Amino acid sequence: MTIRFDNRVAIVTGAGGGLGRAYALELARRGAKVVVNDLGGARDGTGHSDAALKVVEEITAAGGEAMSNGGSVTDYDQMVEMVAKAKERWGGVHILINNAGVLRDKSFAKMEPADFRFVVDVHLNGSANCTKAVWETMREQNYGRILMTASSTGLFGNFGQANYGAAKLGLAGLTKTLYLEGAKNNIKVNTIAPVAGTRMTEDLFPAEAFAAFSPDKVVPAALFLVSEDAPTNQIVGAGAGVFQASYVTLTQGKLLTGDELSPEGVAAHWATITDRTGEITPASGAEQSMIIMKRLQGQ
């Protein structure tokens, strides 16, 4: 089976370099018409560049179709305009990869509130802006594939990245609601947690590791997750050609009553509460309540 994107229109944010560029090039190579969105500039969100235009030139030189967009994901109106231009030129938008991001790393003790807000605004609110801008179009088409970009920092934590981690776990949470709301209109929503050597991570990797974690080795997961036969509500890790699945699980828990319904009771039964035997991977938040009801019924 060959995965193709003929007659599909894809938007990739932050596509002027790194992962976004790699996604855009491969989508185009496989037949998609691509909107290359990039504000440009440095990894902290400052400055400007014509990076998006260069990626468009690469795509057209290879025989593909693409258009550049320099809008900021933090500006909802600019994202609406971006979608409108894509629809005007190509008739629809079928794929959105929310990839744009910035870093402003500091320990929480040294982090200014403005740096926290800015990183959350770009990653989390920016992805929400882009997704909202395409949502109604995808509902009308009865087809949509959306990919959020999380991170191991959001899923598991990393010193010095409180702002980034908060935003990235928020994106995984956004996925878990949007996949439910989009299901009836064939909109599939997934999350990728990539590990790649890009301008955002170039001083975090040793030189040899930087090469091993090239962006092209993440691309297969991203493109599968926005393909026609993609799963939905998945969190997929990808780096250096290794692909993983991550889950938010829930234990069966312990019912406490009477005198045990106390902080001391929680402490006394902590081993049972955290016992992972029989844990589940809920498909929605309602399943937590369902387990509680079973406990109340003596099951």
Short mmCIF file of C-alpha atoms in Angstrom, two decimals:
data_model
loop_
_atom_site.label_atom_id
_atom_site.label_comp_id
_atom_site.label_asym_id
_atom_site.label_seq_id
_atom_site.Cartn_x
_atom_site.Cartn_y
_atom_site.Cartn_z
CA MET A 1 0.00 0.00 0.00
CA THR A 2 1.34 3.40 -1.00
CA ILE A 3 0.15 6.41 1.00
CA ARG A 4 -0.63 9.31 -1.31
CA PHE A 5 -2.16 12.77 -0.89
CA ASP A 6 -3.38 13.50 -4.39
CA ASN A 7 -6.24 16.02 -4.47
CA ARG A 8 -5.55 16.94 -0.84
CA VAL A 9 -4.64 20.39 0.42
CA ALA A 10 -2.36 20.55 3.45
CA ILE A 11 -1.35 23.40 5.73
CA VAL A 12 1.89 23.02 7.66
CA THR A 13 2.73 25.72 10.18
CA GLY A 14 6.32 26.50 11.05
CA ALA A 15 7.30 24.94 7.73
CA GLY A 16 10.20 27.20 6.84
CA GLY A 17 12.74 24.79 8.30
CA GLY A 18 13.30 21.70 10.41
CA LEU A 19 10.38 19.34 10.86
CA GLY A 20 7.82 21.56 9.16
CA ARG A 21 9.91 21.84 6.02
CA ALA A 22 10.43 18.07 5.96
CA TYR A 23 6.67 17.49 6.35
CA ALA A 24 5.83 19.98 3.58
CA LEU A 25 8.33 18.56 1.11
CA GLU A 26 7.18 14.96 1.58
CA LEU A 27 3.49 15.86 1.47
CA ALA A 28 4.10 17.62 -1.82
CA ARG A 29 6.19 14.74 -3.14
CA ARG A 30 3.24 12.46 -2.44
CA GLY A 31 0.78 14.65 -4.30
CA ALA A 32 -0.54 17.21 -1.81
CA LYS A 33 -0.91 20.89 -2.52
CA VAL A 34 0.82 22.59 0.42
CA VAL A 35 0.47 25.88 2.26
CA VAL A 36 3.89 26.58 3.74
CA ASN A 37 3.30 28.79 6.77
CA ASP A 38 6.25 30.33 8.55
CA LEU A 39 6.70 33.59 10.40
CA GLY A 40 10.45 33.10 10.21
CA GLY A 41 12.98 34.40 12.66
CA ALA A 42 14.79 32.88 15.58
CA ARG A 43 13.68 30.03 17.81
CA ASP A 44 12.58 32.47 20.53
CA GLY A 45 10.03 33.95 18.14
CA THR A 46 11.92 37.13 17.23
CA GLY A 47 12.99 38.31 13.82
CA HIS A 48 11.71 37.48 10.37
CA SER A 49 12.84 35.47 7.35
CA ASP A 50 11.72 34.42 3.90
CA ALA A 51 12.09 30.74 4.80
CA ALA A 52 8.58 29.84 3.62
CA LEU A 53 9.28 31.18 0.13
CA LYS A 54 12.40 29.04 -0.14
CA VAL A 55 10.44 25.88 0.73
CA VAL A 56 7.80 26.77 -1.85
CA GLU A 57 10.58 27.15 -4.41
CA GLU A 58 11.89 23.69 -3.49
CA ILE A 59 8.44 22.18 -3.94
CA THR A 60 7.69 23.86 -7.27
CA ALA A 61 11.16 23.01 -8.61
CA ALA A 62 10.35 19.35 -7.93
CA GLY A 63 7.06 19.64 -9.83
CA GLY A 64 4.74 20.16 -6.87
CA GLU A 65 2.25 22.89 -5.96
CA ALA A 66 2.65 25.15 -2.94
CA MET A 67 2.00 28.63 -1.66
CA SER A 68 3.71 30.54 1.15
CA ASN A 69 2.06 32.23 4.09
CA GLY A 70 3.75 34.50 6.61
CA GLY A 71 0.89 34.80 9.10
CA SER A 72 1.39 34.39 12.82
CA VAL A 73 -0.41 31.46 14.42
CA THR A 74 -1.06 33.72 17.41
CA ASP A 75 -3.32 35.92 15.25
CA TYR A 76 -6.62 34.12 14.60
CA ASP A 77 -7.68 36.52 11.84
CA GLN A 78 -4.46 35.86 9.95
CA MET A 79 -5.09 32.11 10.19
CA VAL A 80 -8.64 32.56 8.88
CA GLU A 81 -7.21 34.55 5.98
CA MET A 82 -4.64 31.81 5.31
CA VAL A 83 -7.36 29.18 5.09
CA ALA A 84 -9.48 31.41 2.85
CA LYS A 85 -6.59 31.86 0.40
CA ALA A 86 -5.95 28.11 0.30
CA LYS A 87 -9.64 27.45 -0.42
CA GLU A 88 -9.75 30.19 -3.06
CA ARG A 89 -6.81 28.64 -4.90
CA TRP A 90 -7.42 24.93 -4.37
CA GLY A 91 -11.01 24.53 -3.16
CA GLY A 92 -10.53 23.18 0.35
CA VAL A 93 -8.21 22.23 3.19
CA HIS A 94 -7.94 18.57 4.15
CA ILE A 95 -4.84 18.37 6.35
CA LEU A 96 -3.44 20.59 9.08
CA ILE A 97 -0.13 19.95 10.80
CA ASN A 98 0.28 22.29 13.77
CA ASN A 99 4.06 22.47 13.95
CA ALA A 100 4.94 26.11 14.66
CA GLY A 101 6.79 26.63 17.91
CA VAL A 102 9.29 28.62 19.93
CA LEU A 103 11.49 28.06 22.97
CA ARG A 104 12.26 30.39 25.85
CA ASP A 105 13.91 28.03 28.29
CA LYS A 106 14.62 29.01 31.89
CA SER A 107 14.00 27.45 35.25
CA PHE A 108 10.60 28.43 36.61
CA ALA A 109 12.28 30.48 39.36
CA LYS A 110 13.95 32.66 36.72
CA MET A 111 11.19 32.66 34.11
CA GLU A 112 9.30 35.89 33.52
CA PRO A 113 5.50 35.57 33.24
CA ALA A 114 5.73 37.11 29.77
CA ASP A 115 7.97 34.25 28.61
CA PHE A 116 5.49 31.71 29.99
CA ARG A 117 2.54 33.39 28.27
CA PHE A 118 4.34 33.77 24.94
CA VAL A 119 5.36 30.11 24.63
CA VAL A 120 1.87 28.93 25.60
CA ASP A 121 0.35 31.41 23.15
CA VAL A 122 2.42 30.18 20.19
CA HIS A 123 2.16 26.45 20.83
CA LEU A 124 -1.24 25.96 22.43
CA ASN A 125 -3.31 28.97 21.45
CA GLY A 126 -1.61 29.07 18.04
CA SER A 127 -2.60 25.49 17.33
CA ALA A 128 -6.14 26.21 18.53
CA ASN A 129 -6.30 29.24 16.21
CA CYS A 130 -5.21 27.24 13.17
CA THR A 131 -7.51 24.36 14.01
CA LYS A 132 -10.49 26.62 14.55
CA ALA A 133 -9.75 28.33 11.24
CA VAL A 134 -10.01 25.02 9.33
CA TRP A 135 -12.61 23.28 11.50
CA GLU A 136 -15.80 24.35 9.74
CA THR A 137 -14.28 23.67 6.33
CA MET A 138 -13.39 20.14 7.40
CA ARG A 139 -16.87 19.60 8.82
CA GLU A 140 -18.44 20.74 5.55
CA GLN A 141 -16.12 18.48 3.54
CA ASN A 142 -16.81 15.58 5.90
CA TYR A 143 -13.05 15.04 5.91
CA GLY A 144 -10.15 16.35 7.95
CA ARG A 145 -6.84 15.21 9.33
CA ILE A 146 -5.23 17.28 12.09
CA LEU A 147 -1.90 16.70 13.80
CA MET A 148 -0.90 18.41 17.03
CA THR A 149 2.75 18.56 18.06
CA ALA A 150 3.37 17.66 21.67
CA SER A 151 6.70 16.79 23.28
CA SER A 152 8.28 14.44 25.79
CA THR A 153 8.59 17.58 27.92
CA GLY A 154 4.82 17.91 28.01
CA LEU A 155 4.19 14.22 28.48
CA PHE A 156 6.91 13.49 31.01
CA GLY A 157 8.56 16.76 32.10
CA ASN A 158 11.93 18.41 31.55
CA PHE A 159 13.87 20.81 33.76
CA GLY A 160 13.82 24.39 32.54
CA GLN A 161 10.82 24.08 30.25
CA ALA A 162 7.75 24.75 32.40
CA ASN A 163 6.20 27.02 29.74
CA TYR A 164 6.89 24.59 26.90
CA GLY A 165 5.74 21.57 28.90
CA ALA A 166 2.47 23.21 29.92
CA ALA A 167 1.70 24.09 26.31
CA LYS A 168 2.65 20.69 24.94
CA LEU A 169 0.57 18.65 27.37
CA GLY A 170 -2.27 21.07 26.67
CA LEU A 171 -2.07 20.09 22.99
CA ALA A 172 -2.44 16.41 23.87
CA GLY A 173 -5.53 17.36 25.87
CA LEU A 174 -6.90 19.40 22.98
CA THR A 175 -6.54 16.35 20.75
CA LYS A 176 -8.51 14.21 23.17
CA THR A 177 -11.56 16.43 22.94
CA LEU A 178 -11.37 17.35 19.26
CA TYR A 179 -11.17 13.73 18.11
CA LEU A 180 -14.52 13.16 19.84
CA GLU A 181 -16.13 16.29 18.40
CA GLY A 182 -14.81 15.64 14.90
CA ALA A 183 -15.61 11.93 14.67
CA LYS A 184 -19.04 12.27 13.06
CA ASN A 185 -17.55 14.39 10.27
CA ASN A 186 -14.61 12.07 9.57
CA ILE A 187 -12.12 14.43 11.21
CA LYS A 188 -9.26 12.51 12.79
CA VAL A 189 -7.01 14.23 15.30
CA ASN A 190 -3.69 12.89 16.56
CA THR A 191 -0.65 14.04 18.50
CA ILE A 192 3.01 13.56 17.63
CA ALA A 193 5.87 13.92 20.10
CA PRO A 194 8.93 14.28 17.86
CA VAL A 195 12.60 14.21 18.80
CA ALA A 196 14.59 15.88 16.04
CA GLY A 197 17.69 17.92 15.40
CA THR A 198 16.36 21.32 14.31
CA ARG A 199 17.12 24.98 14.96
CA MET A 200 15.10 24.63 18.19
CA THR A 201 17.27 21.79 19.48
CA GLU A 202 20.66 22.35 17.83
CA ASP A 203 22.43 23.27 21.09
CA LEU A 204 20.78 20.42 23.04
CA PHE A 205 22.27 17.53 21.02
CA PRO A 206 25.90 16.46 20.63
CA ALA A 207 26.97 16.76 16.97
CA GLU A 208 26.73 13.04 16.21
CA ALA A 209 23.30 12.76 17.84
CA PHE A 210 22.07 15.85 15.97
CA ALA A 211 22.71 14.03 12.69
CA ALA A 212 21.08 10.79 13.88
CA PHE A 213 17.92 12.68 14.87
CA SER A 214 17.38 14.31 11.47
CA PRO A 215 13.84 15.60 10.77
CA ASP A 216 13.28 13.19 7.88
CA LYS A 217 13.22 10.30 10.36
CA VAL A 218 10.11 11.76 12.03
CA VAL A 219 8.23 12.34 8.77
CA PRO A 220 6.88 8.78 8.33
CA ALA A 221 4.87 8.98 11.56
CA ALA A 222 3.52 12.45 10.84
CA LEU A 223 2.36 11.58 7.34
CA PHE A 224 0.76 8.32 8.46
CA LEU A 225 -1.15 10.22 11.15
CA VAL A 226 -2.66 12.60 8.55
CA SER A 227 -3.33 9.95 5.90
CA GLU A 228 -6.75 8.78 4.81
CA ASP A 229 -6.54 5.56 6.84
CA ALA A 230 -4.99 7.20 9.91
CA PRO A 231 -6.03 6.20 13.41
CA THR A 232 -7.37 8.89 15.72
CA ASN A 233 -6.67 10.03 19.29
CA GLN A 234 -3.15 8.62 19.24
CA ILE A 235 -0.01 10.01 20.88
CA VAL A 236 2.97 8.87 18.83
CA GLY A 237 6.61 9.42 19.68
CA ALA A 238 9.08 9.60 16.80
CA GLY A 239 12.82 10.13 16.59
CA ALA A 240 15.85 8.72 14.74
CA GLY A 241 13.61 6.16 13.03
CA VAL A 242 12.14 4.83 16.29
CA PHE A 243 8.35 5.09 16.68
CA GLN A 244 6.50 4.74 19.97
CA ALA A 245 2.98 5.03 21.36
CA SER A 246 2.19 6.87 24.57
CA TYR A 247 -0.99 6.53 26.65
CA VAL A 248 -2.85 8.29 29.43
CA THR A 249 -4.04 5.47 31.68
CA LEU A 250 -6.29 5.12 34.71
CA THR A 251 -6.06 2.55 37.51
CA GLN A 252 -9.07 0.71 38.92
CA GLY A 253 -8.67 2.58 42.19
CA LYS A 254 -9.96 1.92 45.70
CA LEU A 255 -13.28 2.84 47.30
CA LEU A 256 -12.83 4.41 50.75
CA THR A 257 -15.71 4.77 53.22
CA GLY A 258 -16.25 5.58 56.88
CA ASP A 259 -13.15 6.44 58.84
CA GLU A 260 -10.97 5.46 55.88
CA LEU A 261 -12.44 8.31 53.83
CA SER A 262 -9.65 10.59 55.02
CA PRO A 263 -6.13 11.67 54.09
CA GLU A 264 -4.87 8.89 56.36
CA GLY A 265 -7.03 6.39 54.46
CA VAL A 266 -5.57 7.51 51.14
CA ALA A 267 -2.08 7.11 52.60
CA ALA A 268 -2.88 3.64 53.98
CA HIS A 269 -4.28 2.41 50.66
CA TRP A 270 -1.84 4.22 48.38
CA ALA A 271 -0.36 0.98 47.04
CA THR A 272 -3.82 -0.24 45.97
CA ILE A 273 -4.81 3.13 44.53
CA THR A 274 -1.70 3.19 42.35
CA ASP A 275 -1.72 -0.52 41.45
CA ARG A 276 -1.61 -0.67 37.65
CA THR A 277 -3.18 -4.13 37.44
CA GLY A 278 -6.26 -3.82 35.23
CA GLU A 279 -5.61 -0.19 34.34
CA ILE A 280 -7.43 1.17 31.31
CA THR A 281 -6.76 3.68 28.57
CA PRO A 282 -9.96 5.77 28.59
CA ALA A 283 -11.44 6.85 25.28
CA SER A 284 -13.08 9.84 26.98
CA GLY A 285 -13.25 11.52 30.36
CA ALA A 286 -16.56 9.82 31.08
CA GLU A 287 -14.78 6.54 31.76
CA GLN A 288 -13.37 7.85 35.04
CA SER A 289 -16.91 8.36 36.29
CA MET A 290 -17.90 4.92 35.01
CA ILE A 291 -15.16 3.24 37.06
CA ILE A 292 -16.22 5.21 40.13
CA MET A 293 -19.82 4.05 39.65
CA LYS A 294 -18.66 0.44 39.42
CA ARG A 295 -16.79 0.84 42.68
CA LEU A 296 -19.88 2.27 44.34
CA GLN A 297 -21.88 -0.73 43.08
CA GLY A 298 -19.37 -3.13 44.59
CA GLN A 299 -17.86 -4.27 41.29
#
